[in-house]
Short mmCIF file of C-alpha atoms in Angstrom, two decimals:
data_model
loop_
_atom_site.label_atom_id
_atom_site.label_comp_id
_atom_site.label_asym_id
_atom_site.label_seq_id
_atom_site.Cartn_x
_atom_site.Cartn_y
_atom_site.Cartn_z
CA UNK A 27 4.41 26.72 5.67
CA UNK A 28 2.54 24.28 7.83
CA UNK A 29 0.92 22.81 4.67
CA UNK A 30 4.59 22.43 2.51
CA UNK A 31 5.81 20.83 5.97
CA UNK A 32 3.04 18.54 6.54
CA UNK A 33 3.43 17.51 3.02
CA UNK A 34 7.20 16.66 2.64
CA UNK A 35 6.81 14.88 5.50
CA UNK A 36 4.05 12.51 3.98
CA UNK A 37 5.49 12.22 0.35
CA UNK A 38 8.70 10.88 2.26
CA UNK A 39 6.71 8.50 4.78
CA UNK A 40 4.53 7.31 2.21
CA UNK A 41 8.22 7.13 -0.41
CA UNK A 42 9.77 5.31 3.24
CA UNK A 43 6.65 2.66 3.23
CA UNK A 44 7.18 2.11 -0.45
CA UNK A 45 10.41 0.74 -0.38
CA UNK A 46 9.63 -1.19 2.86
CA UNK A 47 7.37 -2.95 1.02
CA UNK A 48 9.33 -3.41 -2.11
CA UNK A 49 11.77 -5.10 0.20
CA UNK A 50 9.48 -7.48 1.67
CA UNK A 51 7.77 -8.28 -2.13
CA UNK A 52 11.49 -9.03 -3.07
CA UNK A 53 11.85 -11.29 -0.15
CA UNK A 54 8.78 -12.93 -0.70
CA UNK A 55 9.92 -13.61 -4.50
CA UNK A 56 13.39 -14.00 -3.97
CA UNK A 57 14.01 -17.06 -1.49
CA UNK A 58 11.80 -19.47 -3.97
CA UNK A 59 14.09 -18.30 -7.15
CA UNK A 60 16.88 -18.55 -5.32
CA UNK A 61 16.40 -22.25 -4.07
CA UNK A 62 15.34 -23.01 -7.38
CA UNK A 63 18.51 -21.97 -8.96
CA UNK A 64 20.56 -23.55 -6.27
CA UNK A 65 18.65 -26.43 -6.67
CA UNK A 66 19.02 -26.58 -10.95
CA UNK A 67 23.46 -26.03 -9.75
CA UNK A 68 23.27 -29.37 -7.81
CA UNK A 69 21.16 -31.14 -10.43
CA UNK A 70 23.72 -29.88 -13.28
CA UNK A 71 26.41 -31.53 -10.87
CA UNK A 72 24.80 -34.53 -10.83
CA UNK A 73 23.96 -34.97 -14.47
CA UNK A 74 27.27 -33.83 -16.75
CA UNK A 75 29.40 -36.77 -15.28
CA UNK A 76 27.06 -39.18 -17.36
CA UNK A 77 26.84 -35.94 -19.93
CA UNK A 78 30.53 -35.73 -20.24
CA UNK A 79 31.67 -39.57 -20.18
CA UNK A 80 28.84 -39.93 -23.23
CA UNK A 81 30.03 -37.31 -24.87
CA UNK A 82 33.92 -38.37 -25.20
CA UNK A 83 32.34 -41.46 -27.99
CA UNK A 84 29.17 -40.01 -28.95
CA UNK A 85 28.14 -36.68 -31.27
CA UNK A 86 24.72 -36.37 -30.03
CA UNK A 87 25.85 -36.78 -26.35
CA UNK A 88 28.46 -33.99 -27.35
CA UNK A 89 25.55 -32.07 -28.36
CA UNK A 90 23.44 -32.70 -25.18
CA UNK A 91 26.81 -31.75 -23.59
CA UNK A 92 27.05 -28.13 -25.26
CA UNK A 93 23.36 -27.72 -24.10
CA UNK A 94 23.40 -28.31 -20.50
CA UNK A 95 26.68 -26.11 -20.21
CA UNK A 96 24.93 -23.47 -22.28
CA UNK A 97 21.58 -23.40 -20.13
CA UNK A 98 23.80 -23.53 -16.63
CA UNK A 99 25.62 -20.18 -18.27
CA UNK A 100 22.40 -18.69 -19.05
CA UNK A 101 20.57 -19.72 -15.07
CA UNK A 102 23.50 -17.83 -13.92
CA UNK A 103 23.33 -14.98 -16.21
CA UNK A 104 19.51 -14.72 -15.08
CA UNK A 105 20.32 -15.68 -11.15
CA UNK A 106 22.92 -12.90 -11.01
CA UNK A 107 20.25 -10.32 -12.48
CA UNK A 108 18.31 -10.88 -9.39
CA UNK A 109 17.23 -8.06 -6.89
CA UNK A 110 17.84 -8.94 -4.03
CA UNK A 111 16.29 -7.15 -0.81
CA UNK A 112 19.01 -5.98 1.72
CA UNK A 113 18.64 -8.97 3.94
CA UNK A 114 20.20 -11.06 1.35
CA UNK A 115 22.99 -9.32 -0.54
CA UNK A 116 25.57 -10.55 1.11
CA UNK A 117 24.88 -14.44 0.57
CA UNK A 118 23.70 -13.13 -3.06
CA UNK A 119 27.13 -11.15 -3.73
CA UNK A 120 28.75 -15.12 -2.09
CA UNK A 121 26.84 -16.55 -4.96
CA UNK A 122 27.32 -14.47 -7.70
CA UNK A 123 31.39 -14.48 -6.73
CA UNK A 124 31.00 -18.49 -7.19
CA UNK A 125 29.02 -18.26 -10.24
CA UNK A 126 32.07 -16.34 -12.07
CA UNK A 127 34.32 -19.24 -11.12
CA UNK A 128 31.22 -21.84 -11.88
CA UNK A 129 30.89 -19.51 -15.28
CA UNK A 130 34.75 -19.62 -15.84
CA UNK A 131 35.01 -23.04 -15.61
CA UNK A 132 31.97 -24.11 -17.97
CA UNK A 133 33.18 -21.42 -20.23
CA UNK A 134 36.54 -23.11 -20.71
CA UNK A 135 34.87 -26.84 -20.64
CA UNK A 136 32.75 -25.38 -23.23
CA UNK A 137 35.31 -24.52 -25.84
CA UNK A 138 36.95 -27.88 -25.03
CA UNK A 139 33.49 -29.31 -26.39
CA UNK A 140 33.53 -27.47 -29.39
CA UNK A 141 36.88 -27.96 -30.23
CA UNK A 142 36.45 -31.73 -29.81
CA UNK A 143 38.91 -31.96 -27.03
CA UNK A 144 36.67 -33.82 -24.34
CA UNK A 145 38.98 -36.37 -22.24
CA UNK A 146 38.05 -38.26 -19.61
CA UNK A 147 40.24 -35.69 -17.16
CA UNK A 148 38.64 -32.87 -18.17
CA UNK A 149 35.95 -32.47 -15.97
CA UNK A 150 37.91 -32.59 -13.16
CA UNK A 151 40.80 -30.18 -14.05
CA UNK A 152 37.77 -27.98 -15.13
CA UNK A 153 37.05 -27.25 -11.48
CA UNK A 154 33.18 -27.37 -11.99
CA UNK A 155 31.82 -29.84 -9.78
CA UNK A 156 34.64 -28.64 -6.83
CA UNK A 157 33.25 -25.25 -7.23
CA UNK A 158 28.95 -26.38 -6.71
CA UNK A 159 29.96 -28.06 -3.99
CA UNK A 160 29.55 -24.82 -2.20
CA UNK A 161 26.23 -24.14 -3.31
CA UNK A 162 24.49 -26.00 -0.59
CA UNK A 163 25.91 -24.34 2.28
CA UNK A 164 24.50 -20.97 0.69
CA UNK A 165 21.02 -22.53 -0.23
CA UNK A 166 21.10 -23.18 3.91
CA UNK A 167 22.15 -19.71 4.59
CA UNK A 168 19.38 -18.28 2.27
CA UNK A 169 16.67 -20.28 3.75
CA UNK A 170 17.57 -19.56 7.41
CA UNK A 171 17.51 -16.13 6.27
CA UNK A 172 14.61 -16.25 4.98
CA UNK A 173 12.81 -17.97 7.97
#
């Protein structure tokens, strides 16, 4: 009986320890992905102005255009299948609720691409670059976190 005891008790310590660490390895991993994806949302904010306004008069801009709005879809896709340890799912679950809207809007700018129907106004009705500006006040809350 002693034996059964002694032994649930270390599977579970040992099973306890395991996850601790797991947690920590996450940590370790997730702050650096995390900034980097933050990072590649402000870049993407600075770049499709130019992206857009070249694309209105010129095909291979448009082209360029659908790119850049297909590889900030697919960061967020891969962002948003992050693990992240306990310490940082709430600021995670703050930035996966901005990616929909940030996904929402490029979605809809997207179509407007294919369709031919870029205007000058419709970056800014899109909502895209209002919603990134959010971004940097949760890259600051991840890193003091992760201090």
């Amino acid at each position: 009986m002693k034996k059964t005891l002694l032994a649930v008790l270390l599977t579970f310590s040992v099973l306890s320890g395991c996850s601790a660490v797991e947690d920590v390895t996450n940590g370790i991993n997730y702050v650096p992905e995390a900034t980097e994806y933050i990072n590649d949302v402000q870049q993407f904010s600075k770049d499709i102005p130019a992206l857009a306004e070249n694309a209105i008069s010129e095909q291979y801009a448009r082209a360029e255009l659908e790119k850049a709005l297909q590889d900030m879809n697919a960061d967020i896709k891969d962002f948003n299948e992050l693990a992240p340890p306990s310490v940082f799912e709430d600021v995670h679950n703050q930035v996966m609720e901005h990616n929909q809207s940030l996904q929402e809007g490029i979605d809809k700018y997207l179509g407007a691409v294919k369709n031919g129907e870029i205007t000058s106004d419709l970056l800014e009705q899109s909502g895209l670059l209002d919603e990134i500006a959010v971004y940097s006040d949760l890259l600051n809350e991840i890193k003091k976190l992760g201090e």
